[in-house]
Coordinates of C-alpha atoms and ligand atoms in Angstrom, one line a residue:
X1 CA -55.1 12.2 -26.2
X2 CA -51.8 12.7 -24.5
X3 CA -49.4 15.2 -25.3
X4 CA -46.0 15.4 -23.8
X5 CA -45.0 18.9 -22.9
X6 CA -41.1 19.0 -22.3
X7 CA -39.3 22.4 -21.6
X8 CA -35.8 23.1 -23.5
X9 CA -32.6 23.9 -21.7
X10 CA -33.0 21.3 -19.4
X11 CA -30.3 19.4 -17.3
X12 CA -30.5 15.5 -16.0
X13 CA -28.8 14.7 -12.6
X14 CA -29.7 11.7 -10.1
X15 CA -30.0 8.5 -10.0
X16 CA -32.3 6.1 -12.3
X17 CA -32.8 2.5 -12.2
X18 CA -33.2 0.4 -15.4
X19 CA -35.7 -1.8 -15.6
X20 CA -36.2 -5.4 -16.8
X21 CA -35.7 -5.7 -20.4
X22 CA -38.6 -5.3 -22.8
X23 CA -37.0 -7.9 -25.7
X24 CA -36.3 -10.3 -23.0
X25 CA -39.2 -10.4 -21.4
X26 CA -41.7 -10.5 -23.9
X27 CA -39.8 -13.6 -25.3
X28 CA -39.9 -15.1 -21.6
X29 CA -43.2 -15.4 -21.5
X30 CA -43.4 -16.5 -24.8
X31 CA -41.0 -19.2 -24.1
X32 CA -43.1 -20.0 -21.0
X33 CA -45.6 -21.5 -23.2
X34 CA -43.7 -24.3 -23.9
X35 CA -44.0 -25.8 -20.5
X36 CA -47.1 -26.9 -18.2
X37 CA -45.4 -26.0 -15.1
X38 CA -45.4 -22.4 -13.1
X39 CA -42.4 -19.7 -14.3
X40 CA -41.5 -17.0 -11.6
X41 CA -40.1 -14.2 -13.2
X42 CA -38.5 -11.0 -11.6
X43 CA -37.1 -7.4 -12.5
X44 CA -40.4 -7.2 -15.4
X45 CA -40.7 -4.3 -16.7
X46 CA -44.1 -2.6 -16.3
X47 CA -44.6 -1.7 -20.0
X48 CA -46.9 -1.8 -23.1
X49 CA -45.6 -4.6 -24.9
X50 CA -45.5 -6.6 -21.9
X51 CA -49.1 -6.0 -21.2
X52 CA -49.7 -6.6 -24.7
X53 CA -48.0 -10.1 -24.1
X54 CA -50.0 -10.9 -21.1
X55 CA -53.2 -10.5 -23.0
X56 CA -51.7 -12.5 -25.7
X57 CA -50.8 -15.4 -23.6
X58 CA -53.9 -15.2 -21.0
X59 CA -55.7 -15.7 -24.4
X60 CA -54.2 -18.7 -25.2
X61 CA -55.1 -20.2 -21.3
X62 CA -52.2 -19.3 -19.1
X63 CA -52.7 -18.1 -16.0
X64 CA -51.3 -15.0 -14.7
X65 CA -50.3 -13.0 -11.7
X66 CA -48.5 -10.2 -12.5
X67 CA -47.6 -8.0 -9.2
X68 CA -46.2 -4.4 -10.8
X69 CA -45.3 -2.7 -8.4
X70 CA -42.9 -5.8 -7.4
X71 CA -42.1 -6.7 -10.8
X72 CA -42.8 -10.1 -10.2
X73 CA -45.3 -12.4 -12.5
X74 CA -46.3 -15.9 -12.4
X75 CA -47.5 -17.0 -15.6
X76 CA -48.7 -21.1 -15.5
X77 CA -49.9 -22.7 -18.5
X78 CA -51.3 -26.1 -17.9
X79 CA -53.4 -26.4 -21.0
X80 CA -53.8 -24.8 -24.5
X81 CA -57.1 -23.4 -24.7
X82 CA -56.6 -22.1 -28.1
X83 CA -53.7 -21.5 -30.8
X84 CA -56.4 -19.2 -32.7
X85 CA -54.5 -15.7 -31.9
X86 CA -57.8 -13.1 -32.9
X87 CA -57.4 -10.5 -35.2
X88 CA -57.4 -7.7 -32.4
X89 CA -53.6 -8.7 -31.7
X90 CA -53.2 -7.9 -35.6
X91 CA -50.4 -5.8 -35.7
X92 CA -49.9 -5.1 -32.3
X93 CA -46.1 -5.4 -32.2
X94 CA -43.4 -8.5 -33.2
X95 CA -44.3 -11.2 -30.5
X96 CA -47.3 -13.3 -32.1
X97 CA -45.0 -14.8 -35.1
X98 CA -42.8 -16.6 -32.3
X99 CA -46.6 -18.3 -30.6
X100 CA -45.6 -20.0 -33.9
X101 CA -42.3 -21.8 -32.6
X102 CA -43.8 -21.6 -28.8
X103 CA -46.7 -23.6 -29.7
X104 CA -45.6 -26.2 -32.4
X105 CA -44.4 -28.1 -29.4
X106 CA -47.5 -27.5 -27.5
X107 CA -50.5 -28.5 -29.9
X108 CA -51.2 -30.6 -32.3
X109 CA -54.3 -28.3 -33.2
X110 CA -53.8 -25.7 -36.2
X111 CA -52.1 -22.4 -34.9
X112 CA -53.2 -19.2 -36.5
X113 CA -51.7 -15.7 -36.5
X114 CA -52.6 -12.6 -36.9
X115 CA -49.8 -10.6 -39.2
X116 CA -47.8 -9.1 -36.8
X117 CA -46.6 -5.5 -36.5
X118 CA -43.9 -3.0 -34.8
X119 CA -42.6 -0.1 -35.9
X120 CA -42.7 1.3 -39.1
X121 CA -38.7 1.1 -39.4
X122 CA -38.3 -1.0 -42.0
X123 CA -39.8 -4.5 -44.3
X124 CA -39.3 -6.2 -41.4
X125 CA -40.4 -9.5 -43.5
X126 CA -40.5 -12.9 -40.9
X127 CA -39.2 -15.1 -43.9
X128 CA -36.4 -16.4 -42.1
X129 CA -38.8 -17.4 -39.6
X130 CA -41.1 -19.3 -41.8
X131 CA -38.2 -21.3 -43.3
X132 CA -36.6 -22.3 -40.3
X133 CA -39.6 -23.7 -39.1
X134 CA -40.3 -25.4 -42.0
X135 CA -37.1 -26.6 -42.0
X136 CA -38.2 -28.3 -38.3
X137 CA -40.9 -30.0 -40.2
X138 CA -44.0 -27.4 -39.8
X139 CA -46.0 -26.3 -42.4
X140 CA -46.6 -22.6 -42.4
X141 CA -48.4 -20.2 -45.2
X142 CA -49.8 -16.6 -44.8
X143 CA -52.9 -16.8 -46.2
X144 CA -55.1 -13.8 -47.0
X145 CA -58.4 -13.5 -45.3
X146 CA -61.7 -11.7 -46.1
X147 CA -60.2 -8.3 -44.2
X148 CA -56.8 -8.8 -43.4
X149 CA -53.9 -11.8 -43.6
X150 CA -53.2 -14.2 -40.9
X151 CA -50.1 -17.2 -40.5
X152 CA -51.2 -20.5 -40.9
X153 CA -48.9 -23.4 -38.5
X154 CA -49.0 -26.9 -38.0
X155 CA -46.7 -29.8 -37.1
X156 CA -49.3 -32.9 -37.8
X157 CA -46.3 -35.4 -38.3
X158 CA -44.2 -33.8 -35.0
X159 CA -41.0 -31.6 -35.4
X160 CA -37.9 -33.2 -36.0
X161 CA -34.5 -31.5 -35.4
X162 CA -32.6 -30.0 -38.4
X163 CA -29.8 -27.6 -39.2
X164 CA -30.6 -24.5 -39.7
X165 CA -28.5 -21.7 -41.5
X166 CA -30.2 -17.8 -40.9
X167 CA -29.5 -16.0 -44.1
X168 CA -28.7 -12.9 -41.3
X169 CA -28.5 -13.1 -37.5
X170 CA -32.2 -12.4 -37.3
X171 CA -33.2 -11.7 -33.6
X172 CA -36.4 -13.1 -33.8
X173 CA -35.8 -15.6 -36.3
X174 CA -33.4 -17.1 -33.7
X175 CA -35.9 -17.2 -30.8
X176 CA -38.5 -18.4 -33.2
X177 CA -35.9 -21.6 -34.3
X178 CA -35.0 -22.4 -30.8
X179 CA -38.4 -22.2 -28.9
X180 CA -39.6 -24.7 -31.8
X181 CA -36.6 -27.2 -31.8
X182 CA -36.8 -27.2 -28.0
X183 CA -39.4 -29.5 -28.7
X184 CA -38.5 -31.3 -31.8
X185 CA -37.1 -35.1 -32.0
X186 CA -33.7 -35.0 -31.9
X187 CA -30.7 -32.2 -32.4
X188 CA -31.6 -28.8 -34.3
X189 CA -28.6 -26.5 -35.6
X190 CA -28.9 -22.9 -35.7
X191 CA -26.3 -21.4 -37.8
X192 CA -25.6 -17.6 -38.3
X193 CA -27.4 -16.9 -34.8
X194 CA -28.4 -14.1 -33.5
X195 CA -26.3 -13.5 -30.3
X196 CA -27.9 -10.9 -28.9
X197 CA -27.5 -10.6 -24.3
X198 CA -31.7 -10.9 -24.8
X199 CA -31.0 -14.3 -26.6
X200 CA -29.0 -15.7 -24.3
X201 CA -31.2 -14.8 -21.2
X202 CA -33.6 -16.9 -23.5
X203 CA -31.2 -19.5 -23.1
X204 CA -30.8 -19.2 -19.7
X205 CA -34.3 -19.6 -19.0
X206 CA -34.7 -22.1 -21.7
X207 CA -32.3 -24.3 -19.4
X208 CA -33.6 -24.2 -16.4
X209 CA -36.7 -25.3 -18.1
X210 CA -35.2 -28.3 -18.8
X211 CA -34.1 -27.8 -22.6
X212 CA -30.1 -28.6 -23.9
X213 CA -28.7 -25.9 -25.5
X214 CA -25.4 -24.6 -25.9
X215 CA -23.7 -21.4 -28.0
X216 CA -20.8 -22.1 -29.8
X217 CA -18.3 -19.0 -30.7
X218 CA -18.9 -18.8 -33.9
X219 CA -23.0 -17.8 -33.7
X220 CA -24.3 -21.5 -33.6
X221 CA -26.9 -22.5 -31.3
X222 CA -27.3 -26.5 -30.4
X223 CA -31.0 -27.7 -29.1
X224 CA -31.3 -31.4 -28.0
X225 CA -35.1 -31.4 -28.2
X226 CA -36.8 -32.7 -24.8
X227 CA -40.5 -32.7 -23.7
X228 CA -38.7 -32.2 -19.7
X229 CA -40.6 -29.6 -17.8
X230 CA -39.6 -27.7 -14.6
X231 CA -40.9 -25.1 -12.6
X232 CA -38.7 -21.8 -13.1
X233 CA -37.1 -19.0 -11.2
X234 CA -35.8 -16.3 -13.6
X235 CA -34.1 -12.7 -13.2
X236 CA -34.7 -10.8 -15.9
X237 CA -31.9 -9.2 -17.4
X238 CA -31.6 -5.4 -17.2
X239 CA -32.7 -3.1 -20.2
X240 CA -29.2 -2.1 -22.0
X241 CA -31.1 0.0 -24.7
X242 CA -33.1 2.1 -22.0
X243 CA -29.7 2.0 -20.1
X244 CA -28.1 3.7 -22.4
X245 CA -30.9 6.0 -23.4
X246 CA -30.2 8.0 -19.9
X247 CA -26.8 7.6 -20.2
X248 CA -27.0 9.8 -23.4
X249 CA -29.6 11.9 -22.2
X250 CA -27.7 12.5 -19.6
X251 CA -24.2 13.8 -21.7
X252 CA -26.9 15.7 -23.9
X253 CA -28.2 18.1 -21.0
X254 CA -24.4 18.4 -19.6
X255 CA -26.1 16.5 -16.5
X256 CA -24.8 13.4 -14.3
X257 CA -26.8 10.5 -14.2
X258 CA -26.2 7.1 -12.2
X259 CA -28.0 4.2 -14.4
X260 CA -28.6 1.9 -11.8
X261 CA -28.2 -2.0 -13.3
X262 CA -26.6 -0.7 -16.3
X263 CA -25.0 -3.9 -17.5
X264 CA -20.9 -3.2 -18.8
X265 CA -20.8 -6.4 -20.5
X266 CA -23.9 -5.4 -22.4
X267 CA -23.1 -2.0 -23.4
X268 CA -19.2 -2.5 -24.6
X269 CA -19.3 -1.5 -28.1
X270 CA -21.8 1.3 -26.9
X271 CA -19.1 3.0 -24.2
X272 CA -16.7 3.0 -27.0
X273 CA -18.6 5.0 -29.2
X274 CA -19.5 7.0 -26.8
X275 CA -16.1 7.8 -24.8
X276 CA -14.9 8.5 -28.8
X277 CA -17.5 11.2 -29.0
X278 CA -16.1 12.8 -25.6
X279 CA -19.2 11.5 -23.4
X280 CA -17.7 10.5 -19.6
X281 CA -18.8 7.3 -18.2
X282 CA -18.0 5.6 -14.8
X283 CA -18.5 1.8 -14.3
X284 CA -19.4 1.1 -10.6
X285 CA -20.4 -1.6 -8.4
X286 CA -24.3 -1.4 -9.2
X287 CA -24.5 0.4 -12.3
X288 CA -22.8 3.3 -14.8
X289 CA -22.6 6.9 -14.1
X290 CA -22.9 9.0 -17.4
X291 CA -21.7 12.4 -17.1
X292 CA -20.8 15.4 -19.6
X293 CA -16.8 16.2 -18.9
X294 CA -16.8 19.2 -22.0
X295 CA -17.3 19.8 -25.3
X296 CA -18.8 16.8 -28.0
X297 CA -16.2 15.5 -30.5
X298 CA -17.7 15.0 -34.0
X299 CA -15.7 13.5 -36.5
X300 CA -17.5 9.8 -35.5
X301 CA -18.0 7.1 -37.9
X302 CA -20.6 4.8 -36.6
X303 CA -22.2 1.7 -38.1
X304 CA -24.9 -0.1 -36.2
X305 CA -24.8 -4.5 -36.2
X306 CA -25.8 -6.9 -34.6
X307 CA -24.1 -8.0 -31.5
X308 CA -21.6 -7.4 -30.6
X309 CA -21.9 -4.3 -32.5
X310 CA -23.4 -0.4 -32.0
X311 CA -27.2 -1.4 -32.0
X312 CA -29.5 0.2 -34.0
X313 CA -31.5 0.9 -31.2
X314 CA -28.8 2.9 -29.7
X315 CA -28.6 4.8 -32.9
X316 CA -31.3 7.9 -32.7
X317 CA -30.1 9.1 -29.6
X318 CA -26.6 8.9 -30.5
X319 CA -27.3 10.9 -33.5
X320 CA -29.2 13.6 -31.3
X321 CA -25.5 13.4 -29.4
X322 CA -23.7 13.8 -32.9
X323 CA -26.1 17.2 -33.6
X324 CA -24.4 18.5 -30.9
X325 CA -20.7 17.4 -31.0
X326 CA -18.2 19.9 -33.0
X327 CA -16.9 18.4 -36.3
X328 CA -18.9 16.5 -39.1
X329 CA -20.0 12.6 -38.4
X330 CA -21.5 9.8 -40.6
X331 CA -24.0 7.2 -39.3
X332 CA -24.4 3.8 -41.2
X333 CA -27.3 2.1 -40.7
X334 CA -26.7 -1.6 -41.2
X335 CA -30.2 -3.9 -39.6
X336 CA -32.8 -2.2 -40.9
X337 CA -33.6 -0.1 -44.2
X338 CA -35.6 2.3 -43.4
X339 CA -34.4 4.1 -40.0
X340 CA -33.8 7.4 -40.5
X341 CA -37.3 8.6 -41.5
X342 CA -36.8 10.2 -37.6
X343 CA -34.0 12.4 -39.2
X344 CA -36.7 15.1 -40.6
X345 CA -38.1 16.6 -37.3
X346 CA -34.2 17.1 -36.1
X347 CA -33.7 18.9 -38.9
X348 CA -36.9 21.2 -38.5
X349 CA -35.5 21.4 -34.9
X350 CA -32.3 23.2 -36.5
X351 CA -30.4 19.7 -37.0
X352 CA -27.9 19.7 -40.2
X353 CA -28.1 16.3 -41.4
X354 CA -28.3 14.7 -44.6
X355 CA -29.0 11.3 -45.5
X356 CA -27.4 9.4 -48.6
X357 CA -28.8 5.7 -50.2
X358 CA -24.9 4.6 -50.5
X359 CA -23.1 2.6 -47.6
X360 CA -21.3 6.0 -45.8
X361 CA -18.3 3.9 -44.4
X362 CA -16.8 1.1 -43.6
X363 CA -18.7 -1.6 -45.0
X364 CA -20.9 -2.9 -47.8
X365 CA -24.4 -3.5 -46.3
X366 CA -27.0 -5.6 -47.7
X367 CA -29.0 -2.5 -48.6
X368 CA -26.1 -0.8 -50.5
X369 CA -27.2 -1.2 -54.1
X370 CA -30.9 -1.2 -53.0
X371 CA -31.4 2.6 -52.8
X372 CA -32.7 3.0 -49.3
X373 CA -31.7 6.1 -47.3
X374 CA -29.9 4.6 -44.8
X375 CA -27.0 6.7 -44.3
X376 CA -26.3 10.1 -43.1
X377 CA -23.9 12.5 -42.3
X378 CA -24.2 14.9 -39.2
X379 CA -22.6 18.4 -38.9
X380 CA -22.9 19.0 -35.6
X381 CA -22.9 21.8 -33.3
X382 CA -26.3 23.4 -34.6
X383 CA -29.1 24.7 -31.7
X384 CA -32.2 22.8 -31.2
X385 CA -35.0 25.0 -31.5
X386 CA -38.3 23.3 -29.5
X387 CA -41.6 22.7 -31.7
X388 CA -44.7 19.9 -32.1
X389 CA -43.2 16.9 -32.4
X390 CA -45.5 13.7 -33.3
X391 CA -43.6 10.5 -32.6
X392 CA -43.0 7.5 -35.5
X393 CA -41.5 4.8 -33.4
X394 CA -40.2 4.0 -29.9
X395 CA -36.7 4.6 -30.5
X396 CA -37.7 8.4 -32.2
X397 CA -39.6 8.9 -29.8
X398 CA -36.8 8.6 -26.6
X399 CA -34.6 10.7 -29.3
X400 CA -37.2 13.1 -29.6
X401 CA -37.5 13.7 -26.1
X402 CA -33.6 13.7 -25.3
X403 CA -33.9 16.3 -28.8
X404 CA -36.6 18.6 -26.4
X405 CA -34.7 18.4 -23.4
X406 CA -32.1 20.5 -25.1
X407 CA -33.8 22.6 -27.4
X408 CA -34.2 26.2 -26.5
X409 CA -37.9 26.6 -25.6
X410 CA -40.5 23.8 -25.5
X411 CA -42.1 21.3 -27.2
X412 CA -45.5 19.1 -27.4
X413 CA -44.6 15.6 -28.0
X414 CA -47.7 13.3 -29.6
X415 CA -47.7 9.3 -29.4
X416 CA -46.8 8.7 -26.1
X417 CA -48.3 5.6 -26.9
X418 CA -45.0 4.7 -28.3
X419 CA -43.0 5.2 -25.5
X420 CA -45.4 3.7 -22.8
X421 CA -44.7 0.5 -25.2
X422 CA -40.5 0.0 -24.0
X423 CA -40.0 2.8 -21.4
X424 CA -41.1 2.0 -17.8
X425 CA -42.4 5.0 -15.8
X426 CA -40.7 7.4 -18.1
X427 CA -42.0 10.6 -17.6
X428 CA -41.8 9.9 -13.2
X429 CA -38.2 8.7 -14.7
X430 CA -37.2 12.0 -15.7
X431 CA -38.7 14.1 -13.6
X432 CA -36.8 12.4 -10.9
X433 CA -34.0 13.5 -12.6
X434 CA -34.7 17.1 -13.0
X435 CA -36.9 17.6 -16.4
X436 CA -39.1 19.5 -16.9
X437 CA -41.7 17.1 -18.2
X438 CA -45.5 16.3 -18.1
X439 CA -48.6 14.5 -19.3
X440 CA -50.9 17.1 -20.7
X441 CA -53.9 16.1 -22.3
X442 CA -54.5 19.0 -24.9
X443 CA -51.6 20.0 -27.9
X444 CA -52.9 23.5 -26.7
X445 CA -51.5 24.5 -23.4
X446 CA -53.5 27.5 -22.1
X447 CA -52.0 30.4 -21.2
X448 CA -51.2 29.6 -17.5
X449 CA -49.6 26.5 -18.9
X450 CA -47.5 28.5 -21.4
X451 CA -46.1 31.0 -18.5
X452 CA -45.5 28.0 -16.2
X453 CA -43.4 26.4 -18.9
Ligands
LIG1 N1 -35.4 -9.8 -41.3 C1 -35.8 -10.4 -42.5 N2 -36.5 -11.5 -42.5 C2 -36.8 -12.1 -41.3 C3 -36.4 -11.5 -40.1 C4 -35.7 -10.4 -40.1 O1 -35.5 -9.8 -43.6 O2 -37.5 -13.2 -41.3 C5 -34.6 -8.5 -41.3 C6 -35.5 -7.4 -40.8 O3 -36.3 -6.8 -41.8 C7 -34.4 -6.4 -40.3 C8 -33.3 -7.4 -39.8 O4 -33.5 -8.6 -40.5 O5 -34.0 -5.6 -41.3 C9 -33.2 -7.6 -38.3 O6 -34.4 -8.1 -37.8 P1 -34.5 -9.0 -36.5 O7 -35.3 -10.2 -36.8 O8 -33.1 -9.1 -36.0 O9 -35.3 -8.0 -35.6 P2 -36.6 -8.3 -34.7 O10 -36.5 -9.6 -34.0 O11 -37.8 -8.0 -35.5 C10 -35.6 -7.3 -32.5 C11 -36.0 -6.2 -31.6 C12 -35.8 -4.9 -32.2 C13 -34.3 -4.7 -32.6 C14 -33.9 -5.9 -33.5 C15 -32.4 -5.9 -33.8 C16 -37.8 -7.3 -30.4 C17 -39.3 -7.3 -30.1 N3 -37.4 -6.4 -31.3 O12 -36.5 -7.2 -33.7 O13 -36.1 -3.9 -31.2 O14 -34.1 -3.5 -33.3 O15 -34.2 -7.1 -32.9 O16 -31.7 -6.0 -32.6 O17 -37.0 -8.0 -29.8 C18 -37.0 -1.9 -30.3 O18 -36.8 -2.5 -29.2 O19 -37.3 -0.7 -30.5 C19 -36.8 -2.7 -31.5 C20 -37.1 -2.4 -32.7

């Protein structure tokens, strides 16, 4: 197994380039199912989950050339081979629920799927999913199997278009919606869309496919289902959560770090929060330039949303930032209801949080009178002390290692699994930058280790 060893009191300065996002580009290449002709994608990320979505759609008969050191794939999917998705993709991460909406308009066969997975952050229930596509027509049940559960999908009688309303702008439930009603008779409305930048890249490429769709203002989607094909040319767009993951790590270690690709329009309500907190940022021509310009200001009220609010995948590192900033903060988690489970190792590393089951804030959330932790409150300014760290979930696990970069001493981080999943090249990433950082393959170092540390 590999351990991450990271030595404390470390400083980030350089230049890093973001790569292709991992919750566009797992969708792409969902979405690419829904046509017979050859998709050229660029800027994808060399990750887990995309590898895990490779395998998922080479199962299914696409062909694939995926170049990685380019970043360039061509995926091709003349035929369906099969829309029986095995049990080894069980729980794998989110991206086998939308095959559902992918290959509605692709089959005629029976589709079946595994229950799906990702991290432990939350229910994370696909309800809205399974209604909006029964609302296109499809039948879909979870039925329980001899070991484990598995999605049930047809559309025998075809999809037909249909309004849609998302009891919350689900991401997934909105990529689920549209990929089906691409391919539905007729015009399908999604209402209370998710608007996510990753969504709309979905769009993008939706489009040049061949589909109709346009975003209204007010988070509605129009599809004018089509069966029009056409080959594909698509940039991905770049990754605004690993984007600002540097950026942060960079204030955190008092460094100066140039995010090459870093989007602006993507990471508005991020710089906010983060030039209110004292961080320094510079937009330029080809990316931002984090940098630390003194002293952390607590006294933050954050509360993560959808877009275009904080997202709550900006929202671990930004509380390692508030740990350090002078004054008292209060984070409000708002997506999901159970993501601050992370909070505990920060506070064995010397963190001072505390975490409260009311809404801290602003705003009634859906979870207020549902007694999930999902609040905290931050005094800030304690030392980070380094220690064996054994990561939950992706998002923990960047914190984690932004939390060990400015501890005093070291640490051994476990599940690197987790971050090979959304982080491309990370540990060649930082050490570009200056960290002190390795793959080691014991939780032991030896003693040579420990005095070269
Ligand atoms: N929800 C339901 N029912 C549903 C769907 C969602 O109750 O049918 C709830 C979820 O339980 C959650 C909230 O709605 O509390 C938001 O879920 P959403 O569907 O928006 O999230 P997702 O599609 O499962 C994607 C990203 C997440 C990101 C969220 C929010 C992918 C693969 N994952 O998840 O990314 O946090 O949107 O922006 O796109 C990550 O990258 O680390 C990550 C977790």
């Amino acid at each position: 197994m590999n351990f991450l060893k990271v030595e404390g009191n470390g400083q980030l300065s350089g230049t890093v380039k973001a790569a292709g996002a991992k919750n566009a580009m797992t969708k792409l290449l969902v979405a690419s199912l829904l046509s017979p002709k050859k998709c050229i994608f660029y800027n994808v990320p060399n990750i887990g989950d995309v590898e895990i979505t490779v395998n998922l759609c080479s199962e299914i008969g696409s062909k694939i050339a995926w170049d990685k050191e380019k970043g360039v794939l061509e995926i091709q999917t003349k035929e369906i081979k099969t829309s029986y998705i095995p049990q080894r993709f069980s729980g794998a991460n989110r991206i086998p629920i939308l095959l559902i909406g992918a290959l509605l308009g692709r089959t005629e066969e029976d589709i079946i799927i595994p229950t799906v997975g990702g991290d432990d952050i939350g229910k994370r229930s696909v309800d809205f999913h399974v209604e909006a596509l029964r609302k296109l027509g499809a039948v879909v049940e979870y039925r329980e199997m001899k070991k484990e559960g598995a999605y049930l999908a047809h559309a025998h009688n075809g999809l037909s278009g249909n309004i849609i309303h998302l009891p919350f702008p689900s991401v997934g439930a909105t990529e689920n919606a549209l990929l089906a009603s691409v391919r539905a008779k007729g015009c399908t409305v999604i209402k209370n869309a998710a608007t996510e930048p990753e969504i709309v890249d979905l769009i993008l490429f939706l489009q040049k496919m061949g589909a109709i769709v346009s975003l209204d203002v007010d988070r509605t989607i129009r599809i004018e289902g089509t069966k029009e094909s056409q080959e594909v040319e698509h940039t991905v767009l770049s990754d605004r959560i690993e984007a600002a993951s540097f950026g942060m790590a960079a204030i955190a270690t008092e460094g100066n770090v140039l995010v090459e690709g870093a989007e602006h329009l993507h990471m508005i309500s991020f710089l906010n929060k983060l030039r209110a907190l004292g961080g320094g940022f510079a937009v330029k021509q080809n990316g931002i330039e984090f940098f630390h310009q003194g002293p952390l200001r607590g006294g933050i009220h954050l509360e993560t949303d959808v877009h275009p609010g904080f997202m709550t995948d900006w929202q671990q590192p930004y509380t390692v930032l508030l740990t350090q900033a002078l004054g008292t903060s209060v984070v409000h988690e708002t997506v999901y209801d159970n993501r601050f489970g992370y909070t505990n190792v920060l506070k064995e590393m010397g963190a001072d949080i505390e975490p409260f089951t009311q809404c801290l804030g602003g705003k009634r959330c859906r979870y207020g009178l549902l007694n999930y932790q999902h609040s905290i409150v931050v005094k800030g300014g304690t030392p980070l002390e380094g220690k064996e760290i054994t990561i939950p979930d992706l998002r923990a696990g960047f914190a984690y290692v932004m939390a060990a970069l400015i501890a005093s001493g070291n640490s051994m981080i476990e599940g690197m699994y987790f971050l090979d999943r959304g982080y491309e090249n990370l540990v060649a990433k930082l050490q570009n930058l200056g960290a002190k950082i390795e793959l080691v393959s014991s939780p032991n170092p030896t003693p040579e280790i420990v005095s070269a540390l």
